[in-house]
Tab-separated table of C-alpha atoms in Angstrom:
chain	number	residue	atom	x	y	z
A	1	MET	CA	114.643	101.615	55.615
A	2	THR	CA	116.695	100.646	58.538
A	3	ARG	CA	116.187	103.194	60.864
A	4	TYR	CA	112.575	101.822	60.933
A	5	LEU	CA	113.898	98.268	62.225
A	6	ALA	CA	114.429	100.758	65.727
A	7	LEU	CA	110.212	100.236	65.674
A	8	LEU	CA	110.041	96.387	65.579
A	9	PRO	CA	109.104	96.267	68.784
A	10	GLU	CA	106.250	98.283	68.636
A	11	ALA	CA	105.153	96.977	65.436
A	12	ALA	CA	105.090	92.946	66.831
A	13	LEU	CA	102.884	94.761	70.020
A	14	ALA	CA	100.587	95.740	67.621
A	15	VAL	CA	100.239	92.688	65.695
A	16	THR	CA	100.341	90.579	68.855
A	17	ALA	CA	97.226	93.188	69.651
A	18	LEU	CA	95.597	92.465	66.357
A	19	LEU	CA	95.855	88.472	67.197
A	20	VAL	CA	94.321	89.008	70.816
A	21	PHE	CA	91.662	90.844	69.065
A	22	GLY	CA	90.948	88.037	66.091
A	23	ALA	CA	90.979	85.703	68.747
A	24	LEU	CA	88.274	87.507	70.981
A	25	MET	CA	85.843	87.290	67.836
A	26	THR	CA	85.956	83.705	67.640
A	27	ARG	CA	83.390	81.593	69.337
A	28	ARG	CA	84.726	78.583	70.099
A	29	ASP	CA	88.048	78.629	72.654
A	30	ARG	CA	88.369	82.461	72.491
A	31	THR	CA	90.219	82.173	76.135
A	32	GLY	CA	92.530	79.707	75.152
A	33	ARG	CA	93.246	81.238	72.240
A	34	ALA	CA	93.703	84.925	73.349
A	35	ARG	CA	95.972	83.353	76.001
A	36	ARG	CA	98.148	81.407	73.613
A	37	ALA	CA	98.232	84.747	71.243
A	38	ALA	CA	99.324	87.034	73.758
A	39	TYR	CA	102.211	84.440	74.866
A	40	ALA	CA	103.563	84.546	71.482
A	41	GLY	CA	103.351	88.084	70.800
A	42	GLY	CA	104.416	88.706	73.929
A	43	THR	CA	107.644	86.276	73.524
A	44	LEU	CA	108.107	87.962	70.381
A	45	VAL	CA	107.940	91.618	71.544
A	46	LEU	CA	110.747	90.407	74.013
A	47	LEU	CA	112.630	89.022	71.366
A	48	ALA	CA	112.187	92.195	69.190
A	49	SER	CA	113.479	94.709	72.028
A	50	LEU	CA	116.279	92.240	72.344
A	51	LEU	CA	117.417	92.700	68.791
A	52	THR	CA	117.345	95.628	67.894
A	53	PHE	CA	119.208	96.792	70.989
A	54	GLY	CA	121.008	99.417	70.698
A	55	ARG	CA	119.701	100.941	67.417
A	56	ASN	CA	118.862	104.802	67.792
A	57	ALA	CA	116.152	106.360	65.655
A	58	GLU	CA	113.893	109.593	66.501
A	59	PHE	CA	110.409	109.604	65.026
A	60	PHE	CA	107.391	111.985	64.634
A	61	TRP	CA	109.392	115.668	64.858
A	62	SER	CA	111.429	114.027	67.471
A	63	ALA	CA	108.652	113.424	70.056
A	64	TYR	CA	109.862	109.721	69.961
A	65	ARG	CA	113.016	108.731	70.363
A	66	VAL	CA	114.418	104.707	70.272
A	67	ASP	CA	118.016	104.237	72.116
A	68	ALA	CA	119.416	101.605	73.860
A	69	PHE	CA	117.613	102.555	77.134
A	70	SER	CA	114.529	102.870	75.704
A	71	GLN	CA	114.875	99.246	74.383
A	72	LEU	CA	116.113	97.817	77.687
A	73	VAL	CA	112.830	99.391	79.042
A	74	LYS	CA	110.326	97.858	76.333
A	75	ALA	CA	111.980	94.309	76.829
A	76	ALA	CA	111.209	94.385	80.424
A	77	VAL	CA	108.000	95.685	79.839
A	78	ALA	CA	107.394	92.394	77.411
A	79	ALA	CA	108.957	90.327	80.547
A	80	GLY	CA	106.262	91.980	82.998
A	81	PHE	CA	103.572	91.614	80.336
A	82	LEU	CA	104.446	87.732	79.826
A	83	MET	CA	104.596	87.682	83.566
A	84	ALA	CA	101.170	88.906	84.629
A	85	ALA	CA	99.468	87.276	81.091
A	86	PHE	CA	100.866	84.175	83.019
A	87	ILE	CA	99.370	84.974	86.087
A	88	ALA	CA	95.817	86.012	84.892
A	89	ARG	CA	95.392	82.743	83.306
A	90	GLU	CA	94.501	81.000	86.677
A	91	ALA	CA	92.614	84.632	87.338
A	92	ARG	CA	90.066	83.806	90.447
A	93	GLY	CA	86.544	85.465	90.075
A	94	GLN	CA	85.833	86.640	86.658
A	95	ARG	CA	82.968	85.425	84.679
A	96	GLU	CA	84.156	83.003	81.505
A	97	ASP	CA	82.828	84.838	78.948
A	98	VAL	CA	85.524	88.143	79.594
A	99	ARG	CA	88.511	86.119	81.158
A	100	GLY	CA	90.085	86.588	77.510
A	101	GLU	CA	89.316	90.106	77.306
A	102	VAL	CA	92.183	90.606	80.383
A	103	PHE	CA	94.651	89.776	77.646
A	104	PHE	CA	93.978	92.519	75.638
A	105	PHE	CA	93.635	95.330	78.311
A	106	LEU	CA	97.318	93.972	79.686
A	107	LEU	CA	98.097	94.418	76.076
A	108	ALA	CA	96.652	97.813	75.619
A	109	SER	CA	98.762	98.606	79.051
A	110	ALA	CA	101.680	97.203	77.843
A	111	THR	CA	101.676	99.620	74.450
A	112	GLY	CA	101.107	102.589	77.054
A	113	LEU	CA	104.594	101.768	79.174
A	114	MET	CA	106.386	101.178	75.599
A	115	VAL	CA	105.465	104.436	74.247
A	116	LEU	CA	106.176	105.929	77.718
A	117	ALA	CA	109.572	104.206	77.569
A	118	SER	CA	110.271	106.525	74.017
A	119	ALA	CA	108.528	109.582	74.907
A	120	VAL	CA	110.649	112.704	75.236
A	121	GLU	CA	107.955	115.438	74.299
A	122	LEU	CA	105.279	115.899	77.500
A	123	VAL	CA	102.558	115.319	75.510
A	124	ALA	CA	103.672	112.551	73.849
A	125	LEU	CA	104.186	111.567	77.686
A	126	TYR	CA	100.944	112.336	78.845
A	127	LEU	CA	99.263	110.621	76.171
A	128	ALA	CA	101.277	107.253	77.041
A	129	MET	CA	100.370	107.521	80.449
A	130	GLU	CA	96.776	107.806	79.862
A	131	ILE	CA	96.988	104.972	77.532
A	132	ALA	CA	98.804	102.797	80.114
A	133	SER	CA	96.275	103.776	83.341
A	134	PHE	CA	92.944	103.567	80.924
A	135	SER	CA	93.241	99.979	80.143
A	136	LEU	CA	93.867	98.905	83.710
A	137	PHE	CA	90.722	101.253	84.855
A	138	VAL	CA	88.573	98.972	82.444
A	139	LEU	CA	90.354	95.701	83.781
A	140	VAL	CA	89.677	96.229	87.576
A	141	PRO	CA	86.467	96.264	87.356
A	142	MET	CA	85.694	93.192	85.693
A	143	CYS	CA	85.913	90.148	89.199
A	144	ASP	CA	82.529	89.883	89.450
A	145	ARG	CA	81.990	87.813	92.531
A	146	CYS	CA	83.670	90.493	94.873
A	147	GLU	CA	81.734	93.361	96.112
A	148	ARG	CA	84.840	94.553	97.821
A	149	GLY	CA	86.399	94.182	94.416
A	150	ARG	CA	83.819	96.900	92.448
A	151	GLU	CA	84.391	99.309	95.407
A	152	ALA	CA	88.257	99.392	94.960
A	153	ALA	CA	87.444	99.679	91.037
A	154	LEU	CA	85.679	102.854	91.824
A	155	LYS	CA	87.622	104.274	94.095
A	156	PHE	CA	90.520	103.435	91.301
A	157	ILE	CA	88.931	105.260	88.807
A	158	VAL	CA	88.380	107.998	91.168
A	159	LEU	CA	92.079	108.746	91.769
A	160	GLY	CA	92.986	107.782	88.524
A	161	LEU	CA	91.201	110.124	87.446
A	162	ALA	CA	92.137	113.052	89.718
A	163	ALA	CA	96.225	112.437	89.360
A	164	SER	CA	95.128	112.599	85.710
A	165	ALA	CA	93.628	115.863	86.321
A	166	VAL	CA	96.614	117.057	88.389
A	167	THR	CA	99.226	115.972	86.190
A	168	LEU	CA	97.392	117.756	82.888
A	169	PHE	CA	97.144	121.198	85.434
A	170	GLY	CA	101.231	120.157	86.405
A	171	LEU	CA	101.861	119.830	82.650
A	172	SER	CA	100.235	123.083	81.634
A	173	LEU	CA	102.175	125.345	84.395
A	174	ILE	CA	105.331	123.317	83.193
A	175	VAL	CA	104.510	124.601	79.456
A	176	GLY	CA	103.826	127.728	80.431
A	177	PHE	CA	106.515	128.871	82.332
A	178	THR	CA	108.985	127.015	79.998
A	179	GLY	CA	107.250	127.839	76.261
A	180	THR	CA	108.044	124.254	75.303
A	181	THR	CA	106.768	120.379	75.771
A	182	ARG	CA	110.517	119.066	74.906
A	183	LEU	CA	112.018	117.874	77.661
A	184	ASP	CA	115.523	118.543	76.501
A	185	GLN	CA	114.658	122.754	76.612
A	186	ILE	CA	112.603	122.496	79.478
A	187	ALA	CA	115.683	120.721	81.467
A	188	LEU	CA	117.929	123.188	80.360
A	189	GLN	CA	115.306	125.624	81.347
A	190	LEU	CA	114.257	125.067	84.489
A	191	PRO	CA	117.723	125.898	86.248
A	192	GLY	CA	116.675	129.570	85.780
A	193	LEU	CA	113.166	129.350	86.681
């Protein structure tokens, strides 16, 4: 049971995402409620990352490893999320009715980055990168008043999808050459290639 305490930052992030999502379902002051839930949850995730620092555990058939380095990265991601959420509270050029969704998509991106910190398998690594980037694909075009922002959003999406395709192709080549998706086994086989 104590090994599951290593997943406390991820659990706190899931609870935060549910709180922000619930705040977005309300009619009154949805942006303010989402912002307050994001601040409280981000602080909770940061504290959970620091409290579980030094715990080691492996999950999902050793595809997800929690260690001191991953917990340190998760604390940095939580701090970065809090800074981004603080900056996003005064976002200009956004419609008032979608301003609260910014916090939810920032949370989704932070989720991908936290999973990326603990992924030790190529499939988990790729999925974490996609989770982190797809939420930003939705977040970028939310600017309503600037025409150049829409053009930048379209370019960002096209380049992101192209980069995702090239990454997937490269990962398939690595798996084809090494016969495994585990990063430690790939590292052992790379000098012989």
